[in-house]
Amino acid sequence: MNARPPVITVDGPSGVGKGTLCQWLALRLGWHLLDSGALYRLTALAALRRNLPLADEDRVATVAAGLDAEFVAGADGAMRILLDGTEVGDAIRDERCGAAASRVAALPAVRVALLQRQRDFRRPPGLIADGRDMGTVVFPDAELKLFLTASAEERTRRRYKQLSEKGLDANLKNLAEEIAARDARDARRTVAPLRPAPDAETLDTTRIGVAEVCDWALALIARRLALPGIDQA
Ligand code: DC
């Protein structure tokens, strides 16, 4: 029996729908939510604001270690994120920040600097952890590990829709190239590359909607975690 609060990890490439599933699961179970990508995006934004070259591993890692970031969950599951005491809003959501995040995330010292901060999100009654290495590196002892995939075309389409809905600048062709470059960097880096944990449950979401993805996850949770109020489908 694990005395620590339970964790469910959700990993996968950009635009696969992890964020939507994780927000839904956190609300449904009443658990905490870790958006680990936001920590890499905030590190990138803080480094850019300080005019640091993103390849300067020591200085970017110092920024990561001292990151003054706060996550405040709203009643609807949406998260307000503050950097240096000021709400960042969509400043971390555009592809420029995503690409910068992917670059700083490839620096080993940055990953080390953020490791304990991510583990500190594990609090009762439980944690839903969204990222790339949640099941492999950050929470290898998670109770349940999920890994989502989808075709590159479908992920580009979803990210385009998401950005357009937020009123953020998006060009389909550029986005496809940026997402491909980001995925390649996230999957090929030497530290914590994007890959499913050997004990992860994988789902290809290319042709299925959000509701089915949520049902799939909930059925696995019911089978594997025996939580009050979560019945086996
Ligand atoms: O999930 P996201 O798009 O917000 O993540 C932004 C970048 O951060 C992504 O390109 C890869 C990196 N990242 C990572 O390396 N490890 C994580 N656990 C989460 C994100």
PDB file of C-alpha atoms and ligand atoms in Angstrom:
ATOM      1  CA  MET A   1       0.000   0.000   0.000  1.00  0.00           C
ATOM      2  CA  ASN A   2       1.387   3.345  -1.055  1.00  0.00           C
ATOM      3  CA  ALA A   3       1.074   5.867   1.790  1.00  0.00           C
ATOM      4  CA  ARG A   4       1.558   8.799  -0.578  1.00  0.00           C
ATOM      5  CA  PRO A   5      -1.387  10.470  -2.317  1.00  0.00           C
ATOM      6  CA  PRO A   6      -2.265   8.707  -5.596  1.00  0.00           C
ATOM      7  CA  VAL A   7      -1.129  10.093  -8.951  1.00  0.00           C
ATOM      8  CA  ILE A   8      -2.511   9.586 -12.450  1.00  0.00           C
ATOM      9  CA  THR A   9      -0.074  10.639 -15.165  1.00  0.00           C
ATOM     10  CA  VAL A  10      -1.122  11.771 -18.647  1.00  0.00           C
ATOM     11  CA  ASP A  11       1.679  12.086 -21.195  1.00  0.00           C
ATOM     12  CA  GLY A  12       1.816  12.597 -24.953  1.00  0.00           C
ATOM     13  CA  PRO A  13       2.827  15.043 -27.690  1.00  0.00           C
ATOM     14  CA  SER A  14       1.530  18.597 -28.241  1.00  0.00           C
ATOM     15  CA  GLY A  15      -2.084  19.104 -29.209  1.00  0.00           C
ATOM     16  CA  VAL A  16      -3.166  15.554 -28.345  1.00  0.00           C
ATOM     17  CA  GLY A  17      -5.822  16.663 -25.838  1.00  0.00           C
ATOM     18  CA  LYS A  18      -3.987  16.017 -22.563  1.00  0.00           C
ATOM     19  CA  GLY A  19      -4.969  19.398 -21.103  1.00  0.00           C
ATOM     20  CA  THR A  20      -8.678  18.863 -21.733  1.00  0.00           C
ATOM     21  CA  LEU A  21      -8.619  15.340 -20.281  1.00  0.00           C
ATOM     22  CA  CYS A  22      -6.568  16.399 -17.255  1.00  0.00           C
ATOM     23  CA  GLN A  23      -8.812  19.347 -16.392  1.00  0.00           C
ATOM     24  CA  TRP A  24     -11.856  17.123 -16.690  1.00  0.00           C
ATOM     25  CA  LEU A  25     -10.336  14.365 -14.543  1.00  0.00           C
ATOM     26  CA  ALA A  26      -9.177  16.809 -11.858  1.00  0.00           C
ATOM     27  CA  LEU A  27     -12.704  18.258 -11.610  1.00  0.00           C
ATOM     28  CA  ARG A  28     -14.388  14.836 -11.738  1.00  0.00           C
ATOM     29  CA  LEU A  29     -12.204  13.346  -9.001  1.00  0.00           C
ATOM     30  CA  GLY A  30     -11.697  16.574  -7.023  1.00  0.00           C
ATOM     31  CA  TRP A  31      -7.927  16.121  -7.307  1.00  0.00           C
ATOM     32  CA  HIS A  32      -5.078  18.585  -7.796  1.00  0.00           C
ATOM     33  CA  LEU A  33      -3.737  19.293 -11.269  1.00  0.00           C
ATOM     34  CA  LEU A  34      -0.128  19.686 -12.388  1.00  0.00           C
ATOM     35  CA  ASP A  35       0.317  21.378 -15.781  1.00  0.00           C
ATOM     36  CA  SER A  36       4.048  20.656 -16.057  1.00  0.00           C
ATOM     37  CA  GLY A  37       4.233  22.220 -19.541  1.00  0.00           C
ATOM     38  CA  ALA A  38       3.258  25.537 -17.943  1.00  0.00           C
ATOM     39  CA  LEU A  39       6.368  25.360 -15.718  1.00  0.00           C
ATOM     40  CA  TYR A  40       8.581  25.004 -18.812  1.00  0.00           C
ATOM     41  CA  ARG A  41       6.629  27.772 -20.579  1.00  0.00           C
ATOM     42  CA  LEU A  42       6.985  30.060 -17.529  1.00  0.00           C
ATOM     43  CA  THR A  43      10.710  29.343 -17.333  1.00  0.00           C
ATOM     44  CA  ALA A  44      11.045  30.251 -21.021  1.00  0.00           C
ATOM     45  CA  LEU A  45       8.979  33.426 -20.586  1.00  0.00           C
ATOM     46  CA  ALA A  46      10.937  34.499 -17.496  1.00  0.00           C
ATOM     47  CA  ALA A  47      14.243  33.876 -19.329  1.00  0.00           C
ATOM     48  CA  LEU A  48      13.051  35.849 -22.392  1.00  0.00           C
ATOM     49  CA  ARG A  49      11.917  38.722 -20.166  1.00  0.00           C
ATOM     50  CA  ARG A  50      15.407  38.794 -18.628  1.00  0.00           C
ATOM     51  CA  ASN A  51      16.928  38.756 -22.139  1.00  0.00           C
ATOM     52  CA  LEU A  52      18.816  35.519 -21.439  1.00  0.00           C
ATOM     53  CA  PRO A  53      19.968  33.385 -24.352  1.00  0.00           C
ATOM     54  CA  LEU A  54      17.804  30.240 -24.140  1.00  0.00           C
ATOM     55  CA  ALA A  55      20.856  28.026 -24.625  1.00  0.00           C
ATOM     56  CA  ASP A  56      22.574  29.411 -21.501  1.00  0.00           C
ATOM     57  CA  GLU A  57      21.909  26.333 -19.380  1.00  0.00           C
ATOM     58  CA  ASP A  58      23.244  27.624 -16.047  1.00  0.00           C
ATOM     59  CA  ARG A  59      21.397  30.915 -16.117  1.00  0.00           C
ATOM     60  CA  VAL A  60      18.138  29.458 -17.423  1.00  0.00           C
ATOM     61  CA  ALA A  61      18.339  26.739 -14.728  1.00  0.00           C
ATOM     62  CA  THR A  62      18.805  29.477 -12.112  1.00  0.00           C
ATOM     63  CA  VAL A  63      15.650  31.143 -13.431  1.00  0.00           C
ATOM     64  CA  ALA A  64      13.809  27.777 -13.231  1.00  0.00           C
ATOM     65  CA  ALA A  65      14.995  27.153  -9.671  1.00  0.00           C
ATOM     66  CA  GLY A  66      13.867  30.596  -8.515  1.00  0.00           C
ATOM     67  CA  LEU A  67      10.648  30.710 -10.546  1.00  0.00           C
ATOM     68  CA  ASP A  68       8.073  32.825  -8.690  1.00  0.00           C
ATOM     69  CA  ALA A  69       5.036  31.027 -10.080  1.00  0.00           C
ATOM     70  CA  GLU A  70       1.625  30.450  -8.571  1.00  0.00           C
ATOM     71  CA  PHE A  71      -1.223  28.264  -9.830  1.00  0.00           C
ATOM     72  CA  VAL A  72      -4.732  29.114  -8.673  1.00  0.00           C
ATOM     73  CA  ALA A  73      -7.498  26.678  -9.614  1.00  0.00           C
ATOM     74  CA  GLY A  74     -10.899  28.188 -10.378  1.00  0.00           C
ATOM     75  CA  ALA A  75     -14.224  26.484  -9.599  1.00  0.00           C
ATOM     76  CA  ASP A  76     -14.613  25.531 -13.299  1.00  0.00           C
ATOM     77  CA  GLY A  77     -11.251  23.736 -13.344  1.00  0.00           C
ATOM     78  CA  ALA A  78      -9.531  26.517 -15.280  1.00  0.00           C
ATOM     79  CA  MET A  79      -6.192  27.584 -13.859  1.00  0.00           C
ATOM     80  CA  ARG A  80      -4.975  31.148 -13.279  1.00  0.00           C
ATOM     81  CA  ILE A  81      -1.210  31.341 -13.487  1.00  0.00           C
ATOM     82  CA  LEU A  82       0.865  34.111 -11.926  1.00  0.00           C
ATOM     83  CA  LEU A  83       4.504  34.856 -12.705  1.00  0.00           C
ATOM     84  CA  ASP A  84       6.333  37.265 -10.407  1.00  0.00           C
ATOM     85  CA  GLY A  85       2.958  38.100  -8.846  1.00  0.00           C
ATOM     86  CA  THR A  86       1.228  39.063 -12.123  1.00  0.00           C
ATOM     87  CA  GLU A  87      -1.260  36.938 -14.041  1.00  0.00           C
ATOM     88  CA  VAL A  88       0.308  35.718 -17.306  1.00  0.00           C
ATOM     89  CA  GLY A  89      -2.956  34.973 -19.134  1.00  0.00           C
ATOM     90  CA  ASP A  90      -2.328  33.784 -22.677  1.00  0.00           C
ATOM     91  CA  ALA A  91       1.250  35.098 -22.783  1.00  0.00           C
ATOM     92  CA  ILE A  92       2.532  31.538 -22.274  1.00  0.00           C
ATOM     93  CA  ARG A  93       0.081  29.880 -24.680  1.00  0.00           C
ATOM     94  CA  ASP A  94       1.299  30.968 -28.109  1.00  0.00           C
ATOM     95  CA  GLU A  95       3.597  28.814 -30.242  1.00  0.00           C
ATOM     96  CA  ARG A  96       6.535  31.184 -29.774  1.00  0.00           C
ATOM     97  CA  CYS A  97       6.466  30.430 -26.062  1.00  0.00           C
ATOM     98  CA  GLY A  98       5.794  26.734 -26.771  1.00  0.00           C
ATOM     99  CA  ALA A  99       8.878  26.537 -28.974  1.00  0.00           C
ATOM    100  CA  ALA A 100      10.982  28.402 -26.390  1.00  0.00           C
ATOM    101  CA  ALA A 101       9.651  26.053 -23.682  1.00  0.00           C
ATOM    102  CA  SER A 102      10.675  23.049 -25.742  1.00  0.00           C
ATOM    103  CA  ARG A 103      14.202  24.482 -26.039  1.00  0.00           C
ATOM    104  CA  VAL A 104      14.667  25.146 -22.328  1.00  0.00           C
ATOM    105  CA  ALA A 105      13.058  21.745 -21.554  1.00  0.00           C
ATOM    106  CA  ALA A 106      15.936  20.054 -23.413  1.00  0.00           C
ATOM    107  CA  LEU A 107      18.458  21.452 -20.891  1.00  0.00           C
ATOM    108  CA  PRO A 108      19.209  18.827 -18.202  1.00  0.00           C
ATOM    109  CA  ALA A 109      19.875  21.407 -15.456  1.00  0.00           C
ATOM    110  CA  VAL A 110      16.478  23.008 -16.089  1.00  0.00           C
ATOM    111  CA  ARG A 111      14.729  19.646 -15.700  1.00  0.00           C
ATOM    112  CA  VAL A 112      16.597  18.980 -12.450  1.00  0.00           C
ATOM    113  CA  ALA A 113      15.660  22.450 -11.178  1.00  0.00           C
ATOM    114  CA  LEU A 114      11.946  21.781 -11.795  1.00  0.00           C
ATOM    115  CA  LEU A 115      11.791  18.165 -10.573  1.00  0.00           C
ATOM    116  CA  GLN A 116      11.021  18.660  -6.875  1.00  0.00           C
ATOM    117  CA  ARG A 117       8.631  21.517  -7.600  1.00  0.00           C
ATOM    118  CA  GLN A 118       6.584  19.142  -9.752  1.00  0.00           C
ATOM    119  CA  ARG A 119       6.635  16.386  -7.096  1.00  0.00           C
ATOM    120  CA  ASP A 120       5.412  18.897  -4.505  1.00  0.00           C
ATOM    121  CA  PHE A 121       2.071  19.039  -6.362  1.00  0.00           C
ATOM    122  CA  ARG A 122       1.365  15.526  -5.026  1.00  0.00           C
ATOM    123  CA  ARG A 123      -1.058  16.305  -2.227  1.00  0.00           C
ATOM    124  CA  PRO A 124      -4.194  14.617  -0.877  1.00  0.00           C
ATOM    125  CA  PRO A 125      -6.628  13.529  -2.154  1.00  0.00           C
ATOM    126  CA  GLY A 126      -4.595  12.945  -5.350  1.00  0.00           C
ATOM    127  CA  LEU A 127      -2.920  14.446  -8.403  1.00  0.00           C
ATOM    128  CA  ILE A 128      -3.511  14.455 -12.149  1.00  0.00           C
ATOM    129  CA  ALA A 129      -0.131  15.161 -13.786  1.00  0.00           C
ATOM    130  CA  ASP A 130      -0.031  16.423 -17.384  1.00  0.00           C
ATOM    131  CA  GLY A 131       3.216  16.417 -19.403  1.00  0.00           C
ATOM    132  CA  ARG A 132       5.820  14.475 -21.350  1.00  0.00           C
ATOM    133  CA  ASP A 133       7.765  12.604 -18.646  1.00  0.00           C
ATOM    134  CA  MET A 134       5.206  12.351 -15.854  1.00  0.00           C
ATOM    135  CA  GLY A 135       5.028   8.549 -15.964  1.00  0.00           C
ATOM    136  CA  THR A 136       8.676   7.912 -16.839  1.00  0.00           C
ATOM    137  CA  VAL A 137      10.632  10.359 -14.646  1.00  0.00           C
ATOM    138  CA  VAL A 138       8.599  12.564 -12.320  1.00  0.00           C
ATOM    139  CA  PHE A 139       6.109  10.000 -10.940  1.00  0.00           C
ATOM    140  CA  PRO A 140       7.433   6.549 -11.916  1.00  0.00           C
ATOM    141  CA  ASP A 141       5.363   5.047  -9.071  1.00  0.00           C
ATOM    142  CA  ALA A 142       2.053   6.541 -10.321  1.00  0.00           C
ATOM    143  CA  GLU A 143      -1.047   4.420  -9.716  1.00  0.00           C
ATOM    144  CA  LEU A 144      -2.134   4.805 -13.339  1.00  0.00           C
ATOM    145  CA  LYS A 145      -0.209   6.029 -16.395  1.00  0.00           C
ATOM    146  CA  LEU A 146      -2.013   7.190 -19.518  1.00  0.00           C
ATOM    147  CA  PHE A 147      -0.364   8.048 -22.831  1.00  0.00           C
ATOM    148  CA  LEU A 148      -2.318   9.762 -25.605  1.00  0.00           C
ATOM    149  CA  THR A 149      -1.345   9.831 -29.272  1.00  0.00           C
ATOM    150  CA  ALA A 150      -2.958  11.281 -32.426  1.00  0.00           C
ATOM    151  CA  SER A 151      -1.796  11.883 -35.982  1.00  0.00           C
ATOM    152  CA  ALA A 152       0.307  15.010 -36.574  1.00  0.00           C
ATOM    153  CA  GLU A 153      -2.424  16.426 -38.870  1.00  0.00           C
ATOM    154  CA  GLU A 154      -5.122  16.007 -36.248  1.00  0.00           C
ATOM    155  CA  ARG A 155      -2.955  17.506 -33.492  1.00  0.00           C
ATOM    156  CA  THR A 156      -2.156  20.502 -35.699  1.00  0.00           C
ATOM    157  CA  ARG A 157      -5.855  20.961 -36.412  1.00  0.00           C
ATOM    158  CA  ARG A 158      -6.727  20.843 -32.700  1.00  0.00           C
ATOM    159  CA  ARG A 159      -3.974  23.260 -31.712  1.00  0.00           C
ATOM    160  CA  TYR A 160      -5.046  25.636 -34.516  1.00  0.00           C
ATOM    161  CA  LYS A 161      -8.622  25.587 -33.242  1.00  0.00           C
ATOM    162  CA  GLN A 162      -7.454  26.136 -29.662  1.00  0.00           C
ATOM    163  CA  LEU A 163      -5.257  29.109 -30.607  1.00  0.00           C
ATOM    164  CA  SER A 164      -7.929  30.655 -32.866  1.00  0.00           C
ATOM    165  CA  GLU A 165     -10.534  30.363 -30.116  1.00  0.00           C
ATOM    166  CA  LYS A 166      -8.216  32.242 -27.766  1.00  0.00           C
ATOM    167  CA  GLY A 167      -7.775  34.919 -30.445  1.00  0.00           C
ATOM    168  CA  LEU A 168      -4.072  34.044 -30.744  1.00  0.00           C
ATOM    169  CA  ASP A 169      -2.192  34.310 -33.997  1.00  0.00           C
ATOM    170  CA  ALA A 170      -2.148  31.002 -35.890  1.00  0.00           C
ATOM    171  CA  ASN A 171      -1.232  30.016 -39.419  1.00  0.00           C
ATOM    172  CA  LEU A 172      -1.947  26.382 -40.271  1.00  0.00           C
ATOM    173  CA  LYS A 173       1.178  25.777 -42.348  1.00  0.00           C
ATOM    174  CA  ASN A 174       3.553  27.445 -39.864  1.00  0.00           C
ATOM    175  CA  LEU A 175       1.834  25.668 -37.011  1.00  0.00           C
ATOM    176  CA  ALA A 176       2.322  22.265 -38.649  1.00  0.00           C
ATOM    177  CA  GLU A 177       6.022  22.998 -39.046  1.00  0.00           C
ATOM    178  CA  GLU A 178       6.397  24.346 -35.512  1.00  0.00           C
ATOM    179  CA  ILE A 179       4.603  21.384 -33.971  1.00  0.00           C
ATOM    180  CA  ALA A 180       6.689  18.925 -35.990  1.00  0.00           C
ATOM    181  CA  ALA A 181       9.908  20.653 -34.901  1.00  0.00           C
ATOM    182  CA  ARG A 182       8.775  20.769 -31.263  1.00  0.00           C
ATOM    183  CA  ASP A 183       7.740  17.086 -31.245  1.00  0.00           C
ATOM    184  CA  ALA A 184      11.060  16.062 -32.794  1.00  0.00           C
ATOM    185  CA  ARG A 185      12.988  18.041 -30.167  1.00  0.00           C
ATOM    186  CA  ASP A 186      10.849  16.674 -27.289  1.00  0.00           C
ATOM    187  CA  ALA A 187      11.204  13.081 -28.511  1.00  0.00           C
ATOM    188  CA  ARG A 188      14.906  13.138 -29.419  1.00  0.00           C
ATOM    189  CA  ARG A 189      16.401  15.006 -26.477  1.00  0.00           C
ATOM    190  CA  THR A 190      18.757  13.010 -24.289  1.00  0.00           C
ATOM    191  CA  VAL A 191      17.047  13.780 -20.969  1.00  0.00           C
ATOM    192  CA  ALA A 192      13.499  12.609 -20.289  1.00  0.00           C
ATOM    193  CA  PRO A 193      12.487  12.236 -23.949  1.00  0.00           C
ATOM    194  CA  LEU A 194       8.809  11.918 -24.790  1.00  0.00           C
ATOM    195  CA  ARG A 195       7.938   8.229 -24.709  1.00  0.00           C
ATOM    196  CA  PRO A 196       5.334   6.070 -22.977  1.00  0.00           C
ATOM    197  CA  ALA A 197       6.314   4.368 -19.722  1.00  0.00           C
ATOM    198  CA  PRO A 198       6.444   0.575 -20.208  1.00  0.00           C
ATOM    199  CA  ASP A 199       3.408   0.244 -17.929  1.00  0.00           C
ATOM    200  CA  ALA A 200       1.370   3.043 -19.587  1.00  0.00           C
ATOM    201  CA  GLU A 201      -2.089   2.561 -21.129  1.00  0.00           C
ATOM    202  CA  THR A 202      -2.005   4.116 -24.604  1.00  0.00           C
ATOM    203  CA  LEU A 203      -4.917   5.530 -26.612  1.00  0.00           C
ATOM    204  CA  ASP A 204      -4.853   6.857 -30.180  1.00  0.00           C
ATOM    205  CA  THR A 205      -7.328   9.753 -30.102  1.00  0.00           C
ATOM    206  CA  THR A 206      -7.115  10.665 -33.808  1.00  0.00           C
ATOM    207  CA  ARG A 207     -10.671   9.607 -34.566  1.00  0.00           C
ATOM    208  CA  ILE A 208     -12.329   9.877 -31.197  1.00  0.00           C
ATOM    209  CA  GLY A 209     -13.880  12.770 -29.351  1.00  0.00           C
ATOM    210  CA  VAL A 210     -13.237  14.237 -25.913  1.00  0.00           C
ATOM    211  CA  ALA A 211     -16.168  12.415 -24.266  1.00  0.00           C
ATOM    212  CA  GLU A 212     -14.867   9.007 -25.365  1.00  0.00           C
ATOM    213  CA  VAL A 213     -11.352   9.800 -24.182  1.00  0.00           C
ATOM    214  CA  CYS A 214     -12.753  10.802 -20.771  1.00  0.00           C
ATOM    215  CA  ASP A 215     -14.866   7.593 -20.611  1.00  0.00           C
ATOM    216  CA  TRP A 216     -11.797   5.482 -21.445  1.00  0.00           C
ATOM    217  CA  ALA A 217      -9.773   7.110 -18.672  1.00  0.00           C
ATOM    218  CA  LEU A 218     -12.573   6.862 -16.130  1.00  0.00           C
ATOM    219  CA  ALA A 219     -13.144   3.167 -16.869  1.00  0.00           C
ATOM    220  CA  LEU A 220      -9.435   2.489 -16.272  1.00  0.00           C
ATOM    221  CA  ILE A 221      -9.527   4.498 -13.033  1.00  0.00           C
ATOM    222  CA  ALA A 222     -12.569   2.561 -11.832  1.00  0.00           C
ATOM    223  CA  ARG A 223     -10.804  -0.732 -12.533  1.00  0.00           C
ATOM    224  CA  ARG A 224      -7.420   0.157 -11.115  1.00  0.00           C
ATOM    225  CA  LEU A 225      -7.952   2.614  -8.261  1.00  0.00           C
ATOM    226  CA  ALA A 226     -11.223   1.677  -6.527  1.00  0.00           C
ATOM    227  CA  LEU A 227     -12.177   5.247  -5.620  1.00  0.00           C
ATOM    228  CA  PRO A 228     -15.416   6.082  -3.784  1.00  0.00           C
ATOM    229  CA  GLY A 229     -18.078   7.342  -6.202  1.00  0.00           C
ATOM    230  CA  ILE A 230     -16.262   6.087  -9.321  1.00  0.00           C
ATOM    231  CA  ASP A 231     -18.052   3.000 -10.596  1.00  0.00           C
ATOM    232  CA  GLN A 232     -16.705   0.576 -13.113  1.00  0.00           C
ATOM    233  CA  ALA A 233     -18.388   1.307 -16.474  1.00  0.00           C
TER     234      ALA A 233
HETATM  235  O1   DC B   1       2.487  20.705 -22.853  1.00  0.00           O
HETATM  236  P1   DC B   1       3.033  22.038 -23.362  1.00  0.00           P
HETATM  237  O2   DC B   1       2.799  22.242 -24.811  1.00  0.00           O
HETATM  238  O3   DC B   1       2.523  23.180 -22.525  1.00  0.00           O
HETATM  239  O4   DC B   1       4.617  21.953 -23.120  1.00  0.00           O
HETATM  240  C1   DC B   1       5.488  22.972 -23.551  1.00  0.00           C
HETATM  241  C2   DC B   1       6.864  22.371 -23.815  1.00  0.00           C
HETATM  242  O5   DC B   1       7.441  21.973 -22.593  1.00  0.00           O
HETATM  243  C3   DC B   1       6.865  21.133 -24.711  1.00  0.00           C
HETATM  244  O6   DC B   1       7.352  21.419 -26.009  1.00  0.00           O
HETATM  245  C4   DC B   1       7.811  20.170 -24.066  1.00  0.00           C
HETATM  246  C5   DC B   1       8.087  20.711 -22.712  1.00  0.00           C
HETATM  247  N1   DC B   1       7.656  19.823 -21.645  1.00  0.00           N
HETATM  248  C6   DC B   1       8.547  18.886 -21.201  1.00  0.00           C
HETATM  249  O7   DC B   1       9.641  18.766 -21.736  1.00  0.00           O
HETATM  250  N2   DC B   1       8.217  18.084 -20.149  1.00  0.00           N
HETATM  251  C7   DC B   1       7.028  18.181 -19.576  1.00  0.00           C
HETATM  252  N3   DC B   1       6.729  17.385 -18.538  1.00  0.00           N
HETATM  253  C8   DC B   1       6.071  19.107 -20.039  1.00  0.00           C
HETATM  254  C9   DC B   1       6.416  19.919 -21.104  1.00  0.00           C
END
